[in-house]
Coordinates of C-alpha atoms in Angstrom, one line a residue:
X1 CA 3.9 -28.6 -0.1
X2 CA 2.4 -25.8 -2.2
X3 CA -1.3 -26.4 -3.6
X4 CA -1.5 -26.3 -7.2
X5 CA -2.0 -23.8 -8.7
X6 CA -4.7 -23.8 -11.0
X7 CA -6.0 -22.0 -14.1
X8 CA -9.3 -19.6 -13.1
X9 CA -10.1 -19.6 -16.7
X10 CA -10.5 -23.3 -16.5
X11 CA -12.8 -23.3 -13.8
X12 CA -16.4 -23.8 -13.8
X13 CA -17.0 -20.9 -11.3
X14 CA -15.3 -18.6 -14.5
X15 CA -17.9 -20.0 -16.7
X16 CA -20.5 -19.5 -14.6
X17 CA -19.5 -16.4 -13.4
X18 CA -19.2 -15.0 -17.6
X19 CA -23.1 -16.2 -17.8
X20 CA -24.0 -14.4 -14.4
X21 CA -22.2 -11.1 -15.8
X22 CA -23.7 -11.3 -19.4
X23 CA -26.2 -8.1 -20.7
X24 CA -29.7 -8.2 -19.3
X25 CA -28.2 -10.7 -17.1
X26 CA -27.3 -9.3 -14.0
X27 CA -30.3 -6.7 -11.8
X28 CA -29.5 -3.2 -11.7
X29 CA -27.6 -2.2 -8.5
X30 CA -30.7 0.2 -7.5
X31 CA -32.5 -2.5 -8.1
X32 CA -30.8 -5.4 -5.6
X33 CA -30.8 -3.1 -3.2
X34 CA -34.7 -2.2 -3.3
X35 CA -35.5 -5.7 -3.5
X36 CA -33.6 -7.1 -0.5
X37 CA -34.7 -4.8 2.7
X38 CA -32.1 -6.9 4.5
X39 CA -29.6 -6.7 2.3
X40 CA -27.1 -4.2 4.2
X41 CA -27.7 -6.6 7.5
X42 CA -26.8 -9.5 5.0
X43 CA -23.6 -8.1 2.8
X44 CA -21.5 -6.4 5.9
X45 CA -19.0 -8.0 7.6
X46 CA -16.9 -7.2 10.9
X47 CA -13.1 -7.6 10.7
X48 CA -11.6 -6.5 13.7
X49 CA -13.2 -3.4 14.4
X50 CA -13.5 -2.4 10.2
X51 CA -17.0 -2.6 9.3
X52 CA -17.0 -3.3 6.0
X53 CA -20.1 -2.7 3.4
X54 CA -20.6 -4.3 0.7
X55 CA -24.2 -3.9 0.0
X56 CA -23.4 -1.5 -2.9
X57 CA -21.4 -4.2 -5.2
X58 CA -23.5 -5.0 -8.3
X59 CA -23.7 -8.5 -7.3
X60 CA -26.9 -10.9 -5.9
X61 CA -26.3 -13.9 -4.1
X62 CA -26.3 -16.1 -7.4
X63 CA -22.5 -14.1 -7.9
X64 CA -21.4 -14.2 -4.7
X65 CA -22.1 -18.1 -4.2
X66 CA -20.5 -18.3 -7.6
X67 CA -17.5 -16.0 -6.3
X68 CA -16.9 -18.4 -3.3
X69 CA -17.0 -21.9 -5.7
X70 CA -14.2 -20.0 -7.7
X71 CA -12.5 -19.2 -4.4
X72 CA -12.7 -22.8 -3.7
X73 CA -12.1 -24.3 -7.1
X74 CA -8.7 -22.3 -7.3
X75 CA -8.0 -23.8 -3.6
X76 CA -7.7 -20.6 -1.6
X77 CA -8.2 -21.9 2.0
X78 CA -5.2 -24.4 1.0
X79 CA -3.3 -21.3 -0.4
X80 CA -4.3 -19.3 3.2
X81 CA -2.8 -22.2 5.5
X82 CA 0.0 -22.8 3.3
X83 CA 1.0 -18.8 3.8
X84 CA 0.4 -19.1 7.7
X85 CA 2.6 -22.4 7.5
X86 CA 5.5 -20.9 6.1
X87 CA 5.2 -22.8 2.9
X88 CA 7.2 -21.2 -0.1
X89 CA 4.2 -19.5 -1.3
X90 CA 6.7 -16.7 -3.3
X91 CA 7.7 -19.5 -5.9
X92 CA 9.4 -17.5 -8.3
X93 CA 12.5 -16.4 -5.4
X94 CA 12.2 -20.4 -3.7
X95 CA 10.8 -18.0 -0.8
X96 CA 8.4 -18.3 2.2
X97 CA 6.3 -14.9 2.6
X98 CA 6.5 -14.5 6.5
X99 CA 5.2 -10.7 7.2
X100 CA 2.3 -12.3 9.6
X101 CA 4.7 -13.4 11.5
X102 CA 6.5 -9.9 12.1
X103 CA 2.7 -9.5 14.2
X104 CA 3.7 -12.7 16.2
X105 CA 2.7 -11.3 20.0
X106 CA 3.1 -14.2 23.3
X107 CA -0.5 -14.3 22.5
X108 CA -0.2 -16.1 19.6
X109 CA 0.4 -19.8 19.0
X110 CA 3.4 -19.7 17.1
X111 CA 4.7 -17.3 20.3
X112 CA 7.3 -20.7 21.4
X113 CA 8.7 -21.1 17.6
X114 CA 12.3 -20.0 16.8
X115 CA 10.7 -17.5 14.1
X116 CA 9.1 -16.2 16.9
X117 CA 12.0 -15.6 18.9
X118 CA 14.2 -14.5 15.7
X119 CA 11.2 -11.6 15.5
X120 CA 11.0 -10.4 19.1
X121 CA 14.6 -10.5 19.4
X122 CA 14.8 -8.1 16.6
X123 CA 11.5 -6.1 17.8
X124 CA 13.4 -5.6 21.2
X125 CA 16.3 -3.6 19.6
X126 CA 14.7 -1.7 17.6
X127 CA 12.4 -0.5 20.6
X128 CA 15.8 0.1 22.9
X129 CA 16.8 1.9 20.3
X130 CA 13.4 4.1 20.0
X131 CA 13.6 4.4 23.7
X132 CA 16.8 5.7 24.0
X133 CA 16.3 8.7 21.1
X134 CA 12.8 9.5 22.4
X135 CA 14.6 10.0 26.0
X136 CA 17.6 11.6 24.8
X137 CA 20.4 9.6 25.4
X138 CA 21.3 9.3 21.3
X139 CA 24.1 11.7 20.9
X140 CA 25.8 13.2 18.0
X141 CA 29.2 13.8 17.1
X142 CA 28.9 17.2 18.8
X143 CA 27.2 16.0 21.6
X144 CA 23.6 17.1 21.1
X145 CA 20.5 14.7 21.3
X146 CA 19.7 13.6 18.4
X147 CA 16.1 15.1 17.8
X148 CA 15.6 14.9 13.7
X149 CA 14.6 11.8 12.3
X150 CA 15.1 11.9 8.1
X151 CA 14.0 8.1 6.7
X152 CA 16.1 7.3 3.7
X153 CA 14.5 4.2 1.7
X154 CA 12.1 3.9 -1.4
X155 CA 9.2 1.7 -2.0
X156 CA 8.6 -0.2 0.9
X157 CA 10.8 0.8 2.7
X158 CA 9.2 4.5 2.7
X159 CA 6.0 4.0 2.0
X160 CA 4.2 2.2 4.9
X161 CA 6.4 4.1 7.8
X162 CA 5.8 7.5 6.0
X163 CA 2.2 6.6 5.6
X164 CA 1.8 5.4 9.4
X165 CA 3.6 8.1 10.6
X166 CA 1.4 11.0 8.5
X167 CA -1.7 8.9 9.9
X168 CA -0.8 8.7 13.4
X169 CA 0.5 12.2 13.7
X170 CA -2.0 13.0 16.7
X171 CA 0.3 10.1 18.9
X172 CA 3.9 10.9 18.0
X173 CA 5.6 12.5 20.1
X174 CA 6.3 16.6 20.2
X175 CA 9.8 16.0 21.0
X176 CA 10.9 14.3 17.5
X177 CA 10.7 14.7 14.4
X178 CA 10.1 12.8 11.3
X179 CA 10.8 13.3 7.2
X180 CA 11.0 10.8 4.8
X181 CA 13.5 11.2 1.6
X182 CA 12.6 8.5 -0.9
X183 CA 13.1 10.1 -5.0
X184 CA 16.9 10.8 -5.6
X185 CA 15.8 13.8 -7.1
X186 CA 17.9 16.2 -5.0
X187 CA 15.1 18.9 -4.5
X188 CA 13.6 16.4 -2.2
X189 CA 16.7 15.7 -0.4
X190 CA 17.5 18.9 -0.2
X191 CA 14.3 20.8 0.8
X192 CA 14.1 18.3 3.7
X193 CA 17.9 19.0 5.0
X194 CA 17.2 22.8 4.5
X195 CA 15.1 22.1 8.2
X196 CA 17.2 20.1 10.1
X197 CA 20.1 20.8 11.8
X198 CA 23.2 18.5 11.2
X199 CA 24.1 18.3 15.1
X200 CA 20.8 16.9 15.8
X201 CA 19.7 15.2 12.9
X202 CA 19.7 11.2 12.5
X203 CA 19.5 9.4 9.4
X204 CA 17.5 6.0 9.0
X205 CA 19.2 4.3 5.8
X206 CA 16.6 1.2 5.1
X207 CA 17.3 -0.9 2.2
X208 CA 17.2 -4.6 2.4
X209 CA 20.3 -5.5 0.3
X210 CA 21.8 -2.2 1.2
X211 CA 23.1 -1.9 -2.7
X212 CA 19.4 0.5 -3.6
X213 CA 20.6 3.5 -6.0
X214 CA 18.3 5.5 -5.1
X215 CA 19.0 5.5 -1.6
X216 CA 22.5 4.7 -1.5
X217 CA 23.0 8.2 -3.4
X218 CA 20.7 9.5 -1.0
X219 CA 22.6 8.0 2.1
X220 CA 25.5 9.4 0.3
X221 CA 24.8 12.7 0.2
X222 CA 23.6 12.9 3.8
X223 CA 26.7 11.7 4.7
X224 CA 28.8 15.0 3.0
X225 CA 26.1 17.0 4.4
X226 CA 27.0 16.7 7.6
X227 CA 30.6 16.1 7.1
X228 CA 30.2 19.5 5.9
X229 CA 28.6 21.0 8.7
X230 CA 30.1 18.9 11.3
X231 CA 33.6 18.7 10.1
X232 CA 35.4 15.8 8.7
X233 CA 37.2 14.2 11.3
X234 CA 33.5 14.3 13.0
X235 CA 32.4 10.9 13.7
X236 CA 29.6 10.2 11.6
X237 CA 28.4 7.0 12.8
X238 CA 26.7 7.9 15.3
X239 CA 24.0 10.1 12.8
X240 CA 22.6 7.0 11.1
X241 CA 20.8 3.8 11.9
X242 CA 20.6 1.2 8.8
X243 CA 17.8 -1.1 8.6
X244 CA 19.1 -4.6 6.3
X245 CA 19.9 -7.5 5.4
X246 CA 23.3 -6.8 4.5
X247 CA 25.3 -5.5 8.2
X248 CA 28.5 -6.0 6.0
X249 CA 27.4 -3.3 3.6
X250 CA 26.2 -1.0 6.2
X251 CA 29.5 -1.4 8.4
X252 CA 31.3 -0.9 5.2
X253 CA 29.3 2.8 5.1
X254 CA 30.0 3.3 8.7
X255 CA 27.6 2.5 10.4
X256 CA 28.3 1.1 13.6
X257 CA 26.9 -2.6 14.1
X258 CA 24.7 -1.5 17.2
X259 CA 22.6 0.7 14.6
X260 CA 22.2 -1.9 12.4
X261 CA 18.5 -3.6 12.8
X262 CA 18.0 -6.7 10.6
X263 CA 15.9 -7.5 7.6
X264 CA 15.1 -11.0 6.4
X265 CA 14.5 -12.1 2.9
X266 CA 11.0 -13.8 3.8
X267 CA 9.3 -10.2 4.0
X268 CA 8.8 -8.2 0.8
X269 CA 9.8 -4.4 0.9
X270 CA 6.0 -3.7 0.6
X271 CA 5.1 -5.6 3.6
X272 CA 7.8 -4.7 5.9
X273 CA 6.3 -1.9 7.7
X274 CA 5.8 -4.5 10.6
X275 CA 9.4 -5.1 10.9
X276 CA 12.4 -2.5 11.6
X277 CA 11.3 -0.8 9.0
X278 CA 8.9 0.4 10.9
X279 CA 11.9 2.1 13.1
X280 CA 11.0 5.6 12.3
X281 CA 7.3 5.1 13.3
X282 CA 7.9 3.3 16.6
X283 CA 10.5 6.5 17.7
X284 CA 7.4 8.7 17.3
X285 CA 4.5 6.8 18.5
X286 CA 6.5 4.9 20.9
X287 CA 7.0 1.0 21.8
X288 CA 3.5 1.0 23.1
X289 CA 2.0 2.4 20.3
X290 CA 3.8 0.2 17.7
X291 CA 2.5 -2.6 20.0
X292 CA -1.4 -1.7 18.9
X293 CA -0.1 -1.5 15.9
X294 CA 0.9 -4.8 15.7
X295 CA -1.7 -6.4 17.5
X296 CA -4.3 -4.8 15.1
X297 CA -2.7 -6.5 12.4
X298 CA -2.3 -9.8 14.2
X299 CA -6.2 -9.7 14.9
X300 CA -6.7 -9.4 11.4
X301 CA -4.4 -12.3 10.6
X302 CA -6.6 -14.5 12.8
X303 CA -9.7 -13.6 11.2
X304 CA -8.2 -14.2 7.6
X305 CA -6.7 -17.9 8.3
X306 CA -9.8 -19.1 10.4
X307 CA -12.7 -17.4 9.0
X308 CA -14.9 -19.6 6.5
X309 CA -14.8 -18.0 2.8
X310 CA -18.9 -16.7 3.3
X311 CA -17.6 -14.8 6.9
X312 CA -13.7 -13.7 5.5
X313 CA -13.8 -10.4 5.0
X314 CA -10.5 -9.7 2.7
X315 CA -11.5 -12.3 0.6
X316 CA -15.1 -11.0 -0.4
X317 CA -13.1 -7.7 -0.9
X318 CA -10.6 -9.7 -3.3
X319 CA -13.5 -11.3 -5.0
X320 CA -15.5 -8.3 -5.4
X321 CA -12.2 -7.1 -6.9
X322 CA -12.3 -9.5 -9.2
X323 CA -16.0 -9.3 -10.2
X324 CA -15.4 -5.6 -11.0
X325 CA -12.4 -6.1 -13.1
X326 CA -13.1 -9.3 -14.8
X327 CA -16.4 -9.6 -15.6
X328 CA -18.0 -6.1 -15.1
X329 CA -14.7 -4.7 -17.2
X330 CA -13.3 -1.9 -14.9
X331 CA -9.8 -1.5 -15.2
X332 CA -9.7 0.9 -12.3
X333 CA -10.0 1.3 -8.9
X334 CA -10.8 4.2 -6.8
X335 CA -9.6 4.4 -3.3
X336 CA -11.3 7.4 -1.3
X337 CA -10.7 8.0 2.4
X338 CA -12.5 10.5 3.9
X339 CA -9.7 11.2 6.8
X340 CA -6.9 13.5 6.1
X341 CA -4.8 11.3 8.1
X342 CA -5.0 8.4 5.4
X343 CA -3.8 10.9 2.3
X344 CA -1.2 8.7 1.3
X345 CA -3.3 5.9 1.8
X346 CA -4.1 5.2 -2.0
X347 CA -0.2 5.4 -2.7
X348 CA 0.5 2.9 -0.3
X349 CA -2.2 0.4 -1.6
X350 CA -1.1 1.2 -5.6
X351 CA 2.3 -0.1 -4.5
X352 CA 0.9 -3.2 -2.2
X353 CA -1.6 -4.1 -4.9
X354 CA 0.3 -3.0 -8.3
X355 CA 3.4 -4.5 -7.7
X356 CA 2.2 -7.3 -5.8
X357 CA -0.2 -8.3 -8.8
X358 CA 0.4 -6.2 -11.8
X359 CA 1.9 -9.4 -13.9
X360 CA 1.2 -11.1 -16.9
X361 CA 2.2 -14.8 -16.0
X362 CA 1.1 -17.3 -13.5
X363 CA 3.2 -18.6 -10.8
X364 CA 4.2 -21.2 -13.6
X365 CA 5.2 -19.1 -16.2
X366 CA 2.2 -19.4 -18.4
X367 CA 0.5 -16.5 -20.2
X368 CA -2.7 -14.9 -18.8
X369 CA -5.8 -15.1 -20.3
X370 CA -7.3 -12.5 -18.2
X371 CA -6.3 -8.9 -16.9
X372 CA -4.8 -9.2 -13.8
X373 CA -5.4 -6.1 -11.0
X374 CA -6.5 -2.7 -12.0
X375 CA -5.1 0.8 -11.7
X376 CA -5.1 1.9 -8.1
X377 CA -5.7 5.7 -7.8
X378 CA -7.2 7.7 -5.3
X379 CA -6.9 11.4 -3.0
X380 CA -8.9 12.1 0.0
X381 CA -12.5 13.5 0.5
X382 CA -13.6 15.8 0.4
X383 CA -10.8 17.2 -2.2
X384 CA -11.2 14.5 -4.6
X385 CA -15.0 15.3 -5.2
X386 CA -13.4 18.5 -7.0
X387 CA -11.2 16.6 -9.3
X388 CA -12.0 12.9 -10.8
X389 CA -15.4 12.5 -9.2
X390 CA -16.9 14.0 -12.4
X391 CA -15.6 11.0 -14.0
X392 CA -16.9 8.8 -12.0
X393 CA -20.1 10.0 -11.5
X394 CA -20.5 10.3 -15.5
X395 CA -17.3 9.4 -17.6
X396 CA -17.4 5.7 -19.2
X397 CA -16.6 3.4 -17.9
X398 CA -16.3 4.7 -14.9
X399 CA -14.6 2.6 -11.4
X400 CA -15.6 1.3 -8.3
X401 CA -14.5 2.8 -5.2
X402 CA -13.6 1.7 -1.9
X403 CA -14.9 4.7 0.4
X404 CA -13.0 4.7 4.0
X405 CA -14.4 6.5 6.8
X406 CA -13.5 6.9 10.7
X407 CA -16.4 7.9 12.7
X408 CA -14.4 9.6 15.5
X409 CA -12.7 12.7 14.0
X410 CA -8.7 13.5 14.6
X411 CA -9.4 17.4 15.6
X412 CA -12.5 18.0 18.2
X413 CA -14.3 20.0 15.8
X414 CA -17.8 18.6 14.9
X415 CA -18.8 20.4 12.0
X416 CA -16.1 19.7 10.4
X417 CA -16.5 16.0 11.1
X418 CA -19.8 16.0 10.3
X419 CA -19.6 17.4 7.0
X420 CA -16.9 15.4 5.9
X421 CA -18.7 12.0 6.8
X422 CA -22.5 13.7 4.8
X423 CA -20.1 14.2 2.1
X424 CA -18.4 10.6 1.8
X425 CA -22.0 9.2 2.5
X426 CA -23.5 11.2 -0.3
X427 CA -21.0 10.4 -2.9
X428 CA -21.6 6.7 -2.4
X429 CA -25.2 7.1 -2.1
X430 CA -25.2 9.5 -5.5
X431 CA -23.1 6.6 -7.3
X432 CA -25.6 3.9 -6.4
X433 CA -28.6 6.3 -7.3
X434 CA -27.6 8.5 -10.2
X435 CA -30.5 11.1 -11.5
X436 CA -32.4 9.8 -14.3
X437 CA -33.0 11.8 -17.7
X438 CA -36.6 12.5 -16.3
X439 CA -35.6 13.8 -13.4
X440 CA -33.2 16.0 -14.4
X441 CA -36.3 17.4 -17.1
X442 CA -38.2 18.1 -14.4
X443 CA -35.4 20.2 -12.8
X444 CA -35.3 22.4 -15.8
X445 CA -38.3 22.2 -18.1
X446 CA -37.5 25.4 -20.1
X447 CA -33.8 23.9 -20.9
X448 CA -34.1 20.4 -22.1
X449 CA -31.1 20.7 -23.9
X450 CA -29.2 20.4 -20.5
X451 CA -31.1 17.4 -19.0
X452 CA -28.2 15.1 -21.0
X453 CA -25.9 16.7 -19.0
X454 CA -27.3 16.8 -15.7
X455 CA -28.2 13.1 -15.6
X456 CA -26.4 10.3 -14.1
X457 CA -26.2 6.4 -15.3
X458 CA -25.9 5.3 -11.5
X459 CA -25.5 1.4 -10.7
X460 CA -21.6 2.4 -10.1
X461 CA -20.3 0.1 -6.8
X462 CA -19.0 0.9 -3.9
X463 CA -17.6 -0.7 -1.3
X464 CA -17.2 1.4 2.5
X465 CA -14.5 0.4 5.0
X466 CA -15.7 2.2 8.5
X467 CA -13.1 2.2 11.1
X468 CA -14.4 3.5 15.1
X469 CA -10.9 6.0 14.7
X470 CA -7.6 6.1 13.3
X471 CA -5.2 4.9 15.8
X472 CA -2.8 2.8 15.4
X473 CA -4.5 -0.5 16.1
X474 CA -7.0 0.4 13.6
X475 CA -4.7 1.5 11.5
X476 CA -2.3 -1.8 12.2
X477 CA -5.9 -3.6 11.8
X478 CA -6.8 -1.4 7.8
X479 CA -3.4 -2.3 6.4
X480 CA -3.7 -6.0 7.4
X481 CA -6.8 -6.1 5.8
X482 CA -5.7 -5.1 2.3
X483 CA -2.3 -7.0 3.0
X484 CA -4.4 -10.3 2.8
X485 CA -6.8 -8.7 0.0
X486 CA -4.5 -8.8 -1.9
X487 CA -2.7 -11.9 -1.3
X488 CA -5.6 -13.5 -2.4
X489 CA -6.0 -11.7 -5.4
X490 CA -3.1 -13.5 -6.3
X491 CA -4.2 -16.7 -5.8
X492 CA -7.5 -15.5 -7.7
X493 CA -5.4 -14.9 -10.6
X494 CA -3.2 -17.3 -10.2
X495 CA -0.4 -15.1 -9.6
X496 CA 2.9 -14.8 -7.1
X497 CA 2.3 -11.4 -5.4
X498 CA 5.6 -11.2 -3.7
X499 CA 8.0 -11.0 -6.4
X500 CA 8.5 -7.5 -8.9
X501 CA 10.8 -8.8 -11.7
X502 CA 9.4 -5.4 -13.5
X503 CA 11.4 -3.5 -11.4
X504 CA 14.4 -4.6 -12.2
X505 CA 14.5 -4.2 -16.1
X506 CA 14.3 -0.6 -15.9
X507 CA 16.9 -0.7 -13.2
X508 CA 19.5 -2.2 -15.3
X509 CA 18.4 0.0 -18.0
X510 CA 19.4 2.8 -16.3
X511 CA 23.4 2.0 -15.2
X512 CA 24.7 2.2 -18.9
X513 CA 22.4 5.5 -19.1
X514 CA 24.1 7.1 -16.3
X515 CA 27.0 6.5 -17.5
X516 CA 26.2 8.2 -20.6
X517 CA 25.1 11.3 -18.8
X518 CA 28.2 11.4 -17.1
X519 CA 30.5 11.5 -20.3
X520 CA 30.6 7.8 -21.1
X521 CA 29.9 6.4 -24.8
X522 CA 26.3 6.1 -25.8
X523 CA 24.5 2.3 -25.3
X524 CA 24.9 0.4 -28.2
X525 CA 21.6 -0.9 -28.3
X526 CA 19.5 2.5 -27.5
X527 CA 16.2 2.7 -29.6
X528 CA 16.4 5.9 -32.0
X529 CA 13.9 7.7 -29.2
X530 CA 15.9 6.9 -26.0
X531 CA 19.1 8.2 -28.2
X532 CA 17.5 11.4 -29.4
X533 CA 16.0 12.3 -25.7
X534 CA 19.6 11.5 -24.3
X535 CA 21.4 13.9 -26.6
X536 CA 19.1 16.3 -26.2
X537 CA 19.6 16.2 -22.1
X538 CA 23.2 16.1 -22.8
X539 CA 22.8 19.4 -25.2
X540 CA 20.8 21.2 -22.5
X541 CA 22.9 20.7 -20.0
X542 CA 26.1 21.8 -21.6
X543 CA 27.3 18.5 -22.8
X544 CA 27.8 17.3 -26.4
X545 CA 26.5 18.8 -29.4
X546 CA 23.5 17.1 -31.0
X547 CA 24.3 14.2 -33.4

């Protein structure tokens, strides 16, 4: 039994929440902070090993009581238990939302269910599997070790094992190697196979219903690549491993059934690193290594369902989501790591929060009447502070950012580490702080005219996320964290964050469009636009004459 879902709008947190945010309301964020000596003692929490800080929000205790009486008024403990029972908390598709359980160790209480043993059956291939390519004994149709790994998927199923694998690059193994194909753009197909060789080159085809265009004409064209190079009486089979939920499919490819690893319809793409999908990654760092990784998430599972709301750490970051968006009217969010290692880091969370809860109904159907999550952008430090950070320091509105540091560096070089972690430090600091207009007078008395320009509004929040090192039960431990952020953003809004009906409309957009492309008569119902766009492709690449 699902709780209900209700309203936020019709709460009385909301309306309290609307007074607390109102101008001259709420302290300056220079100002909270001066006032309460205590205050970074009293607003950090400790998930797992993530300290996380959030002393710079623009918030006093009067909004973060409120905050927690919304996070119980829309019945979000209810909504954690019922996602930890295996309730169908993905409404919309009649589904339960299971990724936790892809964490499940013997550890763990659940360890004796059949879900348990359905996971760790299938976590037991896919580590044979890694085992035998990382020794060796995966041959190809000419007899070489397969040493080449190219991951074929889009979405989720490229995302998190491209971004775990770029992260933990300092624990993969020398003795593979790892690209990821996702656009069906052909230049990224194509500059990827230009450094692999066919004999020794093995293709990971993950797509849940095995029917994805994008990587099915990927797939495809691997597949005449190395007939190509191998020959075509060469058997294939033996260059690719499918990840699915659809064996038939994969067989029907020729794939043989002992390199097919399962997929099940109670994990979303975007949450399915965990799983098999997470093939690619456990090759390179190894069993053991995907084991940390796992068991970082699973420690952060156990702190999400039993924390209380005051001690939960991904829910003060959803609520402090919220408060920023909602009431303090940023429609962005910044994500900032300050590890090279975590450069796709901000791509990973703009799929896991966008598509999770980008919508405009309730899990009911019913209109919003507020904006549900922002724009998720974000690059590394210390790059980033020569790009956008201009904006954020002094463009309107502005956006909070999440800063991410690891306090052990990757590479043994100090300075460097050093530097990097001044620099993250600072920009936070210089957000909180700004530089007055009398300030930046007394800089340069003889040129008032520039004081304007070299002052800073300040009071822009921050949160920091401040992991010991990036390994990969940290990492397992930083994804978990924002998976369960933003599961209860959902519930905050009121919204189902494992569906993504707005994928598919463009998707089915596109067949009738191909075909078009391809010589086929126009769509009848194309827009005047979409018409003159396709006849001008069509003219530039030799096709039909303008109409």
């Amino acid at each position: 039994m699902l709780p209900k879902t209700t309203d936020p709008l019709a709460t009385i947190a909301w309306s309290r929440l609307r007074d607390l945010s109102a101008p001259g309301t709420l302290p300056e964020l220079c100002d909270l902070l001066a006032g309460e000596p205590d205050r970074f003692e009293r607003w950090v929490l400790r998930c797992g090993d993530i300290i996380c800080d959030f002393s710079k929000q623009r918030a006093n205790t009067a909004v973060r009581e409120a905050l927690f009486a919304l996070a119980r008024e829309v019945a979000l403990p209810e909504w954690i238990e019922a996602l930890f029972s295996g309730a169908e908390v993905n409404n919309t598709e009649g589904r339960a939302a299971k990724h936790w359980a892809l964490r499940l160790t013997g550890a763990d209480d659940a360890s004796s269910s059949e879900l348990f043993a359905t996971v760790l059956d299938a976590r037991q291939r896919m580590y044979q599997l890694a085992e035998d390519l990382r020794a060796g004994r995966l041959i190809g149709a000419s007899g070489r070790p397969l040493r080449q790994l190219v991951n074929i998927g889009i979405g989720g199923s490229d995302l998190g094992p491209r971004l775990a694998c770029d992260a933990l690059a300092p624990y993969c193994t020398s003795e593979l190697a790892a690209a990821f194909v996702a656009n069906v753009d052909a230049a990224e197909l194509g500059r990827v196979l230009a450094l692999c060789r066919a004999d020794e080159t093995l293709f990971v085809v993950t797509s849940k219903t095995f029917t994805t265009q994008e990587t099915l004409r990927n797939a495809q064209s691997a597949k005449a690549w190395l007939r190509d190079a191998l020959g075509g009486e060469a058997e294939l089979g033996a260059h690719f491993v499918a990840v699915t939920s659809n064996p038939q499919a994969a067989a029907a490819f020729g794939i043989d059934t002992d390199r097919v690893l399962p997929m099940w319809d109670w994990v979303g793409g975007r949450y399915s690193v965990w799983s098999a999908v997470g093939f690619t990654l456990a090759a390179m760092i190894g069993p053991k290594g995907f084991d940390a990784f796992l068991g970082g998430g699973a420690e952060i599972d156990r702190h999400f369902r039993a924390s209380p709301l005051a001690k939960n750490a991904p829910v003060l970051a959803a609520l402090f989501g919220l408060w920023n968006h909602n009431f303090l009217n940023f429609a962005d969010q910044a994500v900032v790591p300050y590890a090279r290692g975590l450069e796709l880091f901000a791509a990973y969370l703009q799929q896991l929060d966008m598509e999770s809860n980008g919508k405009g109904v309730n899990r009911l159907g019913q209109p919003l009447g507020m904006a549900s999550c922002p724009a998720v952008w974000g690059t590394v430090g210390t790059s980033g502070q020569h790009a956008y950070f201009q904006w954020l320091h002094q463009g309107i509105p502005g956006a909070p950012v999440d800063f991410v540091l690891v306090a052990q560096p990757e590479v043994a070089w100090a300075e460097h580490h050093e530097m990097l972690l001044a620099n993250a430090l600072a920009q936070s600091q210089a957000l909180l702080q700004g530089k007055a207009l009398s300030a930046a007078l007394a800089e340069t008395p003889a040129r008032t005219d520039l004081a304007a320009h070299r002052s800073f509004p300040g009071g822009r929040p921050s949160t920091t996320l401040l992991l010991p090192r990036l390994d990969p039960r940290r990492l397992g431990q930083l994804l978990a964290f924002h998976e369960h952020k933003t599961f209860a953003q959902g519930v905050l809004w009121g919204v189902n964050p494992f569906d993504q009906w707005g994928v598919e409309l463009g998707k089915n957009l596109a067949s009738p469009l191909l075909d078009a492309l391809r010589g086929g008569p126009e769509p009848e119902a194309l827009d005047a636009s979409t018409r003159g766009l396709l006849r001008e492709i069509k003219a530039l690449r030799g096709g039909s004459a303008r109409g």
